[in-house]
Short mmCIF file of C-alpha atoms and ligand atoms in Angstrom, two decimals:
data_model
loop_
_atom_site.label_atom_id
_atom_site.label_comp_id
_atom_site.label_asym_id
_atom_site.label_seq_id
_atom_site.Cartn_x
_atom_site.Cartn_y
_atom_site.Cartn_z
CA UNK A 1 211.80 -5.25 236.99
CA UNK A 2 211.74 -2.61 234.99
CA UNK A 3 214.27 -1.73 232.25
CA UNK A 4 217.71 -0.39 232.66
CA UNK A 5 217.77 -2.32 236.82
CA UNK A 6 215.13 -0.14 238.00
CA UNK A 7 212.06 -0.93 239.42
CA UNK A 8 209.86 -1.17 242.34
CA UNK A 9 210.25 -3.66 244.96
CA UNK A 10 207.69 -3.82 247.82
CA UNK A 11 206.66 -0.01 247.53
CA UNK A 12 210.55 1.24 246.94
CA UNK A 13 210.89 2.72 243.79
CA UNK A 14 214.83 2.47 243.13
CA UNK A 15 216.36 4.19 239.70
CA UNK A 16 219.24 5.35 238.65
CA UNK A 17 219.51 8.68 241.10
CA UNK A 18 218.06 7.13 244.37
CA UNK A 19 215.43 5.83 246.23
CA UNK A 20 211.73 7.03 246.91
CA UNK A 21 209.24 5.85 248.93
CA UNK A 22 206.22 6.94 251.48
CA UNK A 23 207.89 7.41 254.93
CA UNK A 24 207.24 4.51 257.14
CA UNK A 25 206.20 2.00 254.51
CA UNK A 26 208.78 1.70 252.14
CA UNK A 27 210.90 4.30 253.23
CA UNK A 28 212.28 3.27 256.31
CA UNK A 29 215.15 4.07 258.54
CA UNK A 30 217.10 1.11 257.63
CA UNK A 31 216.58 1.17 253.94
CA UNK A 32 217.53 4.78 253.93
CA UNK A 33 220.55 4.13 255.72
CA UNK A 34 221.53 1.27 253.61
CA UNK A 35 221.33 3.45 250.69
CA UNK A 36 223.13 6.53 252.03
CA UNK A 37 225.89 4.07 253.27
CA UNK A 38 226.12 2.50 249.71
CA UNK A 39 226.36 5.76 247.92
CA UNK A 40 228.75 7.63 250.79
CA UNK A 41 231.24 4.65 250.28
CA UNK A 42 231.18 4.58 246.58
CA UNK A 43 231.32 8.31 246.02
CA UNK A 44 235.03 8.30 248.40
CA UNK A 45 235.93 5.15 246.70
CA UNK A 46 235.92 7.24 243.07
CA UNK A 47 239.15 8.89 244.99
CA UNK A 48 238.85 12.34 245.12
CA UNK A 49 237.68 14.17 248.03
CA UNK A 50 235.85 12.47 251.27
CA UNK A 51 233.28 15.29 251.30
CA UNK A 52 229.92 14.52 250.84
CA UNK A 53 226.97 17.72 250.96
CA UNK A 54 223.76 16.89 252.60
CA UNK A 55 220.42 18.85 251.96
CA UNK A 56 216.96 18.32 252.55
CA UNK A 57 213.72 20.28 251.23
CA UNK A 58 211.19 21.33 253.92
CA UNK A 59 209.14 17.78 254.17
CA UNK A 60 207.85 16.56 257.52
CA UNK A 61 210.13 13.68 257.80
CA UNK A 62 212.69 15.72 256.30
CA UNK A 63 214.87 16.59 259.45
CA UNK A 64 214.35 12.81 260.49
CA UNK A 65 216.04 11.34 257.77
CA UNK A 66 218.77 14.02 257.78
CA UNK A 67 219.53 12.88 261.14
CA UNK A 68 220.09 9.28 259.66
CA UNK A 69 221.81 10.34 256.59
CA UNK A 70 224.72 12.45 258.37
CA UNK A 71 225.43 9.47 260.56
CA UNK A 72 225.57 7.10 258.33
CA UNK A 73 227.90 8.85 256.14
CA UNK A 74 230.27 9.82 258.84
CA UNK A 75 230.32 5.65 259.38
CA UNK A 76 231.29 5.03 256.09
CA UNK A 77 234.55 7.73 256.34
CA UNK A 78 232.73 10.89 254.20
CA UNK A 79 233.60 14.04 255.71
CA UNK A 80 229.92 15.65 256.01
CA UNK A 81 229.03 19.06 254.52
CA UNK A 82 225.34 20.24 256.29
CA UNK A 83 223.67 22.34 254.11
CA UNK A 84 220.01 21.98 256.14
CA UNK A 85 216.98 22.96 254.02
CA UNK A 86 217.62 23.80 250.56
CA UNK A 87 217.13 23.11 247.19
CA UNK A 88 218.06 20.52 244.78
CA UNK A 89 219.73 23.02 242.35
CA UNK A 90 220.98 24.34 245.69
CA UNK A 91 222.42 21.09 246.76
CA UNK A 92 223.82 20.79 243.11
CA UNK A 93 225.51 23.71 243.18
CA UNK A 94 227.35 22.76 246.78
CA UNK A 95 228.88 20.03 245.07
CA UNK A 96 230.41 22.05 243.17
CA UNK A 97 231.28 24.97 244.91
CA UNK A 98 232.80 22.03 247.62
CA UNK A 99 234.53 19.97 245.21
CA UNK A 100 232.81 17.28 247.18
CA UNK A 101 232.56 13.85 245.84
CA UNK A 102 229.09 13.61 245.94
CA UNK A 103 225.46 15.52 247.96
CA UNK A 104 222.69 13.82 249.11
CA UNK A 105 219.41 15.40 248.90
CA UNK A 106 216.37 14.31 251.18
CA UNK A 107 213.41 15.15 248.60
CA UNK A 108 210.80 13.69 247.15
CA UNK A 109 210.45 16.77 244.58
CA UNK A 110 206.97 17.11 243.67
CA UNK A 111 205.14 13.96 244.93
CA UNK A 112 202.65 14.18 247.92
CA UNK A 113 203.21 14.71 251.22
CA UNK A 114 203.36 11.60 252.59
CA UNK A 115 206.34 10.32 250.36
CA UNK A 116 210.40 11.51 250.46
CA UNK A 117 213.20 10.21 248.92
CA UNK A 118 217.19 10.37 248.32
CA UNK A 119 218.24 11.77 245.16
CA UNK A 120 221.97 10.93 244.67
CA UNK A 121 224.18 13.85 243.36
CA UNK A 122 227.92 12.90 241.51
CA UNK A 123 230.61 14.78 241.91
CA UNK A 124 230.19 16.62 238.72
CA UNK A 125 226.92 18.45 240.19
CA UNK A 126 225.06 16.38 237.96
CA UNK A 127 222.40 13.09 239.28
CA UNK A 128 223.62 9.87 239.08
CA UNK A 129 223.73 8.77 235.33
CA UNK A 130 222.70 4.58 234.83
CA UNK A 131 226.40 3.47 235.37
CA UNK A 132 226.99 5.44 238.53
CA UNK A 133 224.15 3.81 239.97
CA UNK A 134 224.65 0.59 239.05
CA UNK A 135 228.54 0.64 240.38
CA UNK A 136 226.69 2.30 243.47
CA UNK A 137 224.44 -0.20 243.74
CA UNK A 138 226.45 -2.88 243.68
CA UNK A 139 227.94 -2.32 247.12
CA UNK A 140 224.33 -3.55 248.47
CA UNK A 141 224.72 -6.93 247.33
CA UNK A 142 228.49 -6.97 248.16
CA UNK A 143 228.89 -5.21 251.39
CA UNK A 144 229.42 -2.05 252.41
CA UNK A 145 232.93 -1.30 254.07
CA UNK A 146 231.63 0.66 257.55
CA UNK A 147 234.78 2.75 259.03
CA UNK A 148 236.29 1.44 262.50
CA UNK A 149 236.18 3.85 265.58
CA UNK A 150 239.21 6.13 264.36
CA UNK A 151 237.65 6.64 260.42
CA UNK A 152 234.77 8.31 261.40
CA UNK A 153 233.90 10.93 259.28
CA UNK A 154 233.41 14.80 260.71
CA UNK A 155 230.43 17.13 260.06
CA UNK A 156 230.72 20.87 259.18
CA UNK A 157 227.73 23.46 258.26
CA UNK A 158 227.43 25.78 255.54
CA UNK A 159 224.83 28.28 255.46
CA UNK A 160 225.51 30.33 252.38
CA UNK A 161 224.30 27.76 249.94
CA UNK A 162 221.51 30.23 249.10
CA UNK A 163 223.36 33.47 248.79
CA UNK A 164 225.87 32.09 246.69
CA UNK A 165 223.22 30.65 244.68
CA UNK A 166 221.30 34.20 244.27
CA UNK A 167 224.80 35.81 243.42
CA UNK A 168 225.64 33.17 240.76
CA UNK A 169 222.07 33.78 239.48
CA UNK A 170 222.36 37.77 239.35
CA UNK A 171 226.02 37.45 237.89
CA UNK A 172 224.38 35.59 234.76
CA UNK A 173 225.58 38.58 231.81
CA UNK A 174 222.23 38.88 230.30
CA UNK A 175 220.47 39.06 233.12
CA UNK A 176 220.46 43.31 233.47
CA UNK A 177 219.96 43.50 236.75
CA UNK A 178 219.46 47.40 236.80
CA UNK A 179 216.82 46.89 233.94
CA UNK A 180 215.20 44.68 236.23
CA UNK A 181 214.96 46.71 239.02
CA UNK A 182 213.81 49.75 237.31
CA UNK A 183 210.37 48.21 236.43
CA UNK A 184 209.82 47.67 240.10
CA UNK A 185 207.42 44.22 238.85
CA UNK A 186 204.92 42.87 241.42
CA UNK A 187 205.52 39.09 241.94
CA UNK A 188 203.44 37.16 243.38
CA UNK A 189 204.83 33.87 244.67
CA UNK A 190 203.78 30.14 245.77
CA UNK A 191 206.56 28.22 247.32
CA UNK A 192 203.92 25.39 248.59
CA UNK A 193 205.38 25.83 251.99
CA UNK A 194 208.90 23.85 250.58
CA UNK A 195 212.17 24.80 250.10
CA UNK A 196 211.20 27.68 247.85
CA UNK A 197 211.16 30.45 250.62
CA UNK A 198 215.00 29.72 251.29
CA UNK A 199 215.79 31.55 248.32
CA UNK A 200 213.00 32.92 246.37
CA UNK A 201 211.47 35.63 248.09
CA UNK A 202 215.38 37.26 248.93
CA UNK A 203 215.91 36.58 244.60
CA UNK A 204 213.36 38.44 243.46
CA UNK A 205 213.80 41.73 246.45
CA UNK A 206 217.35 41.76 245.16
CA UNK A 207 215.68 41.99 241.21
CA UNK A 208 213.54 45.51 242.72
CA UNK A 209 210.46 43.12 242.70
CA UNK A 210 207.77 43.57 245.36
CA UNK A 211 206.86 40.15 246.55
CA UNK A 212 203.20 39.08 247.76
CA UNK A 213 203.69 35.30 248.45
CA UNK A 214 201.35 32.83 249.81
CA UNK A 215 202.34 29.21 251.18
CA UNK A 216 205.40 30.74 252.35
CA UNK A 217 205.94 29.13 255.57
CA UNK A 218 209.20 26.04 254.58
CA UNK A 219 207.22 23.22 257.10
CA UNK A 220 205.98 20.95 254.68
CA UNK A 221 202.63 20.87 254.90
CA UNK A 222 201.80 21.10 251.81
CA UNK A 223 198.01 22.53 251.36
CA UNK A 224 197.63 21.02 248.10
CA UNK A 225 199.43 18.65 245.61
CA UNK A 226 202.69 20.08 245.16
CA UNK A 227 203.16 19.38 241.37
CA UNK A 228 203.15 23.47 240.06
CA UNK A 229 200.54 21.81 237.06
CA UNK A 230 198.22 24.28 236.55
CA UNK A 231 195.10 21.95 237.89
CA UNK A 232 197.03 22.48 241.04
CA UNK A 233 197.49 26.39 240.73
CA UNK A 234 193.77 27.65 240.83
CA UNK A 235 193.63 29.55 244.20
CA UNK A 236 197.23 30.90 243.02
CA UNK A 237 195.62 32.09 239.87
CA UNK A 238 193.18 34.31 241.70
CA UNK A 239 195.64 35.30 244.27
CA UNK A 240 197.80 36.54 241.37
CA UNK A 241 194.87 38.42 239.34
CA UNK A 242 193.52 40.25 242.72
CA UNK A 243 196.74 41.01 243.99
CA UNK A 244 197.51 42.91 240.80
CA UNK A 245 201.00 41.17 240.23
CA UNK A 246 202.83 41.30 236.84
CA UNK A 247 203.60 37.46 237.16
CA UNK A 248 203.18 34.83 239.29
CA UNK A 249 205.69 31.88 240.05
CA UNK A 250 204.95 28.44 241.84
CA UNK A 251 207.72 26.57 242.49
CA UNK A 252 207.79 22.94 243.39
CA UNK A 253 208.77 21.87 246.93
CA UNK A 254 212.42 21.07 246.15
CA UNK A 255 212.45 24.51 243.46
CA UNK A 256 213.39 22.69 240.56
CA UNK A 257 210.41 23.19 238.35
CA UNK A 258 208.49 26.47 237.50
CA UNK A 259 205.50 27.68 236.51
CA UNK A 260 204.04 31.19 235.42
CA UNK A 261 200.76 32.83 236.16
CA UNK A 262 199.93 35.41 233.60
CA UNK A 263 198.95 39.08 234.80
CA UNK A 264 195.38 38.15 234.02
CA UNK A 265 195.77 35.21 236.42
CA UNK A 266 196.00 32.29 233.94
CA UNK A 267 198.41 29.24 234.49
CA UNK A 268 200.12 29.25 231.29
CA UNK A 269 201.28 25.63 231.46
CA UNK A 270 204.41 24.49 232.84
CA UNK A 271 205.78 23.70 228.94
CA UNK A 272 205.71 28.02 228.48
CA UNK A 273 208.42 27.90 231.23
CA UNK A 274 210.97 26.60 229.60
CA UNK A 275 210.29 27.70 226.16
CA UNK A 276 210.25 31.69 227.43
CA UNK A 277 213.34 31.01 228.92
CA UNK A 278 215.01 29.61 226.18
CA UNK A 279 213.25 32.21 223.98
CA UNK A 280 215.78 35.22 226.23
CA UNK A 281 218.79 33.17 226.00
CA UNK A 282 218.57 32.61 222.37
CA UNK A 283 218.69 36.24 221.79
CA UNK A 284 221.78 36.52 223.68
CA UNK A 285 223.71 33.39 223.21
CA UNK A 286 223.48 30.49 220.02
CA UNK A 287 223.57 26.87 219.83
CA UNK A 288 221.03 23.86 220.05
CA UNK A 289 218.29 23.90 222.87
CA UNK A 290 218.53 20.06 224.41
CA UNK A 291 215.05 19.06 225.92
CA UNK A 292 213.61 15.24 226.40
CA UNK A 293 211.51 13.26 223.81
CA UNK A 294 208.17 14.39 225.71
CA UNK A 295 208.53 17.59 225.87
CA UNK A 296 206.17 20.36 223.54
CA UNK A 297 206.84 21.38 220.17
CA UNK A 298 206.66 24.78 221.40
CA UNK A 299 210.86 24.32 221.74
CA UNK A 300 210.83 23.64 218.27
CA UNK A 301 209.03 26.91 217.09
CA UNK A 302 211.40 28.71 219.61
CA UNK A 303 214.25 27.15 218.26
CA UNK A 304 213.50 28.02 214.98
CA UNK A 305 212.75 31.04 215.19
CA UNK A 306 216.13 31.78 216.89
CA UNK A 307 217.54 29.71 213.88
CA UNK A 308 218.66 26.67 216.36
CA UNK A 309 218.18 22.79 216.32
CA UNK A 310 216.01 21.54 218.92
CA UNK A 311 217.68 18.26 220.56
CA UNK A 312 215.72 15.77 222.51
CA UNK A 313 217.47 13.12 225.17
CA UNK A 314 216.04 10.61 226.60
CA UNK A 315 213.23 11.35 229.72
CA UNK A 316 215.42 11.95 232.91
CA UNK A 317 216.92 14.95 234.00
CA UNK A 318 220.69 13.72 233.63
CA UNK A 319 220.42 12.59 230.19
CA UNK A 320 219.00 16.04 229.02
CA UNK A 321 222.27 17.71 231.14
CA UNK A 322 224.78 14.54 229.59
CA UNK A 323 223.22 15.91 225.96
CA UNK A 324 223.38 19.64 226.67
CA UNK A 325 227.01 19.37 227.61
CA UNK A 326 228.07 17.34 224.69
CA UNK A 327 227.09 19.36 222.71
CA UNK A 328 227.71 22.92 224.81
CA UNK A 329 224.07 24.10 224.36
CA UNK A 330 223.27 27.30 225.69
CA UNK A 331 219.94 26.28 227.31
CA UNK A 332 218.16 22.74 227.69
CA UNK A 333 215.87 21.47 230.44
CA UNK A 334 212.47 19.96 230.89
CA UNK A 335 208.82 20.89 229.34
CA UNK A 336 207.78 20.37 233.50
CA UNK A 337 208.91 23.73 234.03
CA UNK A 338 212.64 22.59 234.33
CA UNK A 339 215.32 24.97 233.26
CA UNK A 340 218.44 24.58 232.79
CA UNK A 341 221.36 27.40 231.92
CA UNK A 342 224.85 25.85 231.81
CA UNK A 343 226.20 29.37 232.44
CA UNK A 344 225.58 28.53 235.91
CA UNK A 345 225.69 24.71 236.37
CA UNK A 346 223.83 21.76 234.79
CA UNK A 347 220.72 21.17 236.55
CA UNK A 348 216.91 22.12 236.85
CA UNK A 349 217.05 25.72 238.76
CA UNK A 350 213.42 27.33 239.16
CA UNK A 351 215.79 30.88 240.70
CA UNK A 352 217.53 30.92 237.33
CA UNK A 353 213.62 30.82 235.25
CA UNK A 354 212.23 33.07 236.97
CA UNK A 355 215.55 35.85 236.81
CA UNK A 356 215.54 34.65 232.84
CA UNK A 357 211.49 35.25 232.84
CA UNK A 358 211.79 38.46 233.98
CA UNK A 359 214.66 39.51 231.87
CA UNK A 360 211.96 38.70 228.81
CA UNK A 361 209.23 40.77 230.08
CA UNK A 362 211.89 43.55 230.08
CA UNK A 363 212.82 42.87 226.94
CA UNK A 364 209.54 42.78 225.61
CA UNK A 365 207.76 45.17 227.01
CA UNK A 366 204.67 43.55 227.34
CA UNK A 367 202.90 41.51 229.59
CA UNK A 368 203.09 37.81 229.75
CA UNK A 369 199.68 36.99 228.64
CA UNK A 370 200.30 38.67 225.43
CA UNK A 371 204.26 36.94 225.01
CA UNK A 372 202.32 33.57 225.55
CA UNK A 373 199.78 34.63 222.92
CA UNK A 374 202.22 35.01 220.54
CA UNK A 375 203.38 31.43 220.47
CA UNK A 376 201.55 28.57 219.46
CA UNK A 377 199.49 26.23 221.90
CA UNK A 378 199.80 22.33 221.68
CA UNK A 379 197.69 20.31 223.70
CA UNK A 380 199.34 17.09 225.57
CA UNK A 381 197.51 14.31 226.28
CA UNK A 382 198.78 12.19 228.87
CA UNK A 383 197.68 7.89 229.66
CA UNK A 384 198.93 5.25 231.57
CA UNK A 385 198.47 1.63 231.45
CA UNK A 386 199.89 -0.82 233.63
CA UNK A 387 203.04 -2.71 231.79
CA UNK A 388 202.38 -5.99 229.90
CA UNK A 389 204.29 -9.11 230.84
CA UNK A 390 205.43 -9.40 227.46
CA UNK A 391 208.15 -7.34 225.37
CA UNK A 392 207.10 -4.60 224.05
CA UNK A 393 209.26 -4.81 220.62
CA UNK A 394 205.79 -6.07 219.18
CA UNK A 395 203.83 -2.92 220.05
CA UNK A 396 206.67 -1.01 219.10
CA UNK A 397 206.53 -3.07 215.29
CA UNK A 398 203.18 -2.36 215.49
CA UNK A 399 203.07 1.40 216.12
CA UNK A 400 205.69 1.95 213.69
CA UNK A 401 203.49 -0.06 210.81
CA UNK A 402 200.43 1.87 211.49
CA UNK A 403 202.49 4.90 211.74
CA UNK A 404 204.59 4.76 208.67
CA UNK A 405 204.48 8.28 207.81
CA UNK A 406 206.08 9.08 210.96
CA UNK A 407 209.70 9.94 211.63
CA UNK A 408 210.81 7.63 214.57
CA UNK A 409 212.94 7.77 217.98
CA UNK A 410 214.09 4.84 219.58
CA UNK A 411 216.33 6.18 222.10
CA UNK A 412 214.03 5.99 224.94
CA UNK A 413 210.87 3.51 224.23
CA UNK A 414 209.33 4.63 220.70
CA UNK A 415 208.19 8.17 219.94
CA UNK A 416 206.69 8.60 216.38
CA UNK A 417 206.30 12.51 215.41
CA UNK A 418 205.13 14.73 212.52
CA UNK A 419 205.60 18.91 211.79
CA UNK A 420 202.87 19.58 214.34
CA UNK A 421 201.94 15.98 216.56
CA UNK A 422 204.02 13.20 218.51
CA UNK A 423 203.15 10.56 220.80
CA UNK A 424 205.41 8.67 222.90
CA UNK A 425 205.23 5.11 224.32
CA UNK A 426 207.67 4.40 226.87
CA UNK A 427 207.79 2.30 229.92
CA UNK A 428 208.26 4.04 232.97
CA UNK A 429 211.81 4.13 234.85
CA UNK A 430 210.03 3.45 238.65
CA UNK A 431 206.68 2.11 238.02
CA UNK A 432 205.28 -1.04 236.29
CA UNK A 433 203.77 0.92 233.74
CA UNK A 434 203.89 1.75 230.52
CA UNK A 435 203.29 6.06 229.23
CA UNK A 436 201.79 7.06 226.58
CA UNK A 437 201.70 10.72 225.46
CA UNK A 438 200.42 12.73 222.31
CA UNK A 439 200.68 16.35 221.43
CA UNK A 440 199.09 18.25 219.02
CA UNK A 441 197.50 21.36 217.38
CA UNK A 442 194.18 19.98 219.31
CA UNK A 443 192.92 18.13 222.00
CA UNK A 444 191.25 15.78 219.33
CA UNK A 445 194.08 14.87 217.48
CA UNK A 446 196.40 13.99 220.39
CA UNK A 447 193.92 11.78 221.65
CA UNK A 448 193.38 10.33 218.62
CA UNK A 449 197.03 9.63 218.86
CA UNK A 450 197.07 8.31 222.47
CA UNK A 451 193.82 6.27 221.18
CA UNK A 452 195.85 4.41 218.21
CA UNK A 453 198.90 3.88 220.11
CA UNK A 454 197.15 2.07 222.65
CA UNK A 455 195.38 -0.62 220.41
CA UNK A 456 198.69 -2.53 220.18
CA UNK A 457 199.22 -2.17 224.09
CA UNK A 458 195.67 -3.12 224.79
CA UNK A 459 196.03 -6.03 222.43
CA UNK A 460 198.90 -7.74 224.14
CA UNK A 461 197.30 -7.24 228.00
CA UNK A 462 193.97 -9.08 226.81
MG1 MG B 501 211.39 19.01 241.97
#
């Protein structure tokens, strides 16, 4: 087992905010169930309301599992909210909007086709944070309390998830609208064939853009990995350069994360994301930027040059949005091309990047190949190995004796950083293995970095 109660058992890989699995092995019809009926019962038993939302992204076994889910919620006494296919920020934002006690979203976010998952949505909009899941949890090993005949919950539909959505996203004060839609932008989009075409293409015609998309049918058949990394982007980047677009966006299939083509047709790197973003909303609002321990210095140089602390949470989407409101930070997210903008709601929204991405070109006035150029580019250097049996307090000892100069995080594993470099060792929250992860002002020094911090590791596996 992994730290913190999750881990992977027979091909389920359970943390915190749900369950994930490929579809048919792991991922089963009963497990699913199981889960949705533990999480259903615990979210009514917190007291407030009985509703619970349901979404799912555009995955084959998507409408399968909804099928399941909705049942077995009604079973368990939750009053059912069907959103259909959406988005996670979507499905966030329901919550809210419902004053539900909980949504349920079918998606396996960016992994591979052949995998989904439930991702496990509090009351508060937010995921699941450790307790929450381990109260939820708990009801597996105890029992969970089905409804008799005259309990059963009902089921109602709501189909402006996505309009509501694009209105909270066009009502954000910064965002000049008009300004937008007087420089008439080309966007080219990739939604993957996800969720992304639910509310993407209908965003950006209401921002004046003209949209050329590709991948825009929401079935699920992904055509390539769906991760928006830029490895994955290629035939985007030359549908962007002979298309002529000002930008491109790729969205991931649940349209959390995004990424930027330049106007030359160049995947800038998912990190660029949320650094531009943050870059805007720094001009028009103060206070720290919240981001995880691995994501790029490129936050810090933004944050300093707005004059604003850069503050890093531990890896996992929650603890970044737990942080950011803490401490009411004006922007925060994820160097995967996460952004999030409390001004609308405290999770990952890919709709609200690419309005705040376009608000920067505006403000800028030039293209994005030339805003990018103007930072400073990191390279990350990511490495895996698989976990030892043994603690790893020694490597940890270890990496902070070789590394003395460094100044040290312990919050989540060990991350050791420097004006311009980090790496950080962590186990993983799903898989038996163990991350490491280096940036720096050159390929050659973070791997020099990954290279050190994995002498200890290696030492204690042979
Ligand atoms: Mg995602």
């Amino acid at each position: 087992m992994a730290q913190g109660g999750s881990g992977s058992t027979s091909g389920l890989m359970v943390s915190v905010s749900g369950i994930r699995g490929r579809v048919g092995d792991a991922l089963t019809p009963e497990v699913v169930s199981r889960y949705a009926a533990a999480f259903g019962a615990w979210s009514v038993a917190q007291g407030g309301s009985r509703a619970v939302v349901v979404g799912r992204d555009s995955r084959v076994s998507g409408a399968m599992f909804h099928h399941i889910v909705v049942g077995t919620l009604q079973l368990v006494g939750c009053d059912v909210i069907d959103i259909g296919m959406t988005t996670t920020p979507g499905c966030q934002l329901a919550v809210e909007h419902h004053h539900a006690a909980g949504g349920l979203m079918l998606s396996a976010s960016h992994n591979p086709i052949e995998w989904n998952a439930l991702k496990l949505i509090g009351s508060s909009g937010l995921f699941l944070e450790a307790s929450e899941g381990l109260a939820m949890r708990e009801l597996l090993e105890t029992g969970i309390p089905y409804a008799t005949w005259d309990h059963i919950g009902e089921v109602r539909s709501d189909a402006d998830v996505a309009s509501r959505h694009i209105e909270a996203v066009l009502a954000i004060p910064y965002v000049d609208v008009d300004a937008i839609r007087a420089r008439r932008f080309k966007v080219a989009l990739d939604c993957v064939r996800g969720a992304g075409a639910t509310i993407m293409p209908a965003l950006l015609e209401r921002l004046g853009c003209e949209v050329v998309g590709m991948n825009m049918e929401p079935d699920g058949r992904f055509p390539r990995e769906p991760e928006p990394i830029p490895d994955n982007l290629r035939e985007f980047e030359r549908f962007v350069a002979s298309s002529g677009a000002d930008i491109g966006f790729a969205v991931d299939p649940d349209v959390d994360r995004l990424a930027l083509v330049s106007e030359e047709g160049r995947a800038v790197g998912e990190d660029y994301t949320l650094a531009l973003a943050a870059r805007l909303v720094l001009r028009h609002r103060t206070g720290p930027i919240v981001t995880n321990l691995s994501t790029s210095l490129l936050i810090d140089d933004v944050a300093r040059e707005a004059g604003v602390e850069a503050v890093r949470a531990p890896v996992g989407e929650v603890n970044v949005a737990v942080r950011m409101r803490e401490l009411n930070a004006p922007i925060g997210g994820e160097g995967n091309g996460g952004v999030i903008l409390p001004e609308v709601h405290l999770g990952r929204d890919a709709p609200i990047g690419a309005a705040l991405v376009l608000q920067l070109l505006v403000e800028e006035a030039r293209p994005l190949s030339e805003i990018v150029a103007s930072l400073p580019r990191y390279v990350i250097v990511k490495d895996k190995l698989n976990r030892p049996d043994a603690s790893l307090d020694t490597v940890y000892s270890a990496l902070r004796a070789a590394f003395s100069d460094a100044v040290v995080d312990t919050q989540d594993g060990l991350r050791l950083s420097w004006s311009d470099r980090w790496v950080h060792v962590r186990p993983s929250g799903t898989e038996p293995i163990v991350r490491v992860i280096a940036e720096g002002p050159d390929e050659g020094a973070a791997r020099e970095l990954v290279r050190r911090s994995r002498e200890p590791l290696d030492a204690l596996r042979s």
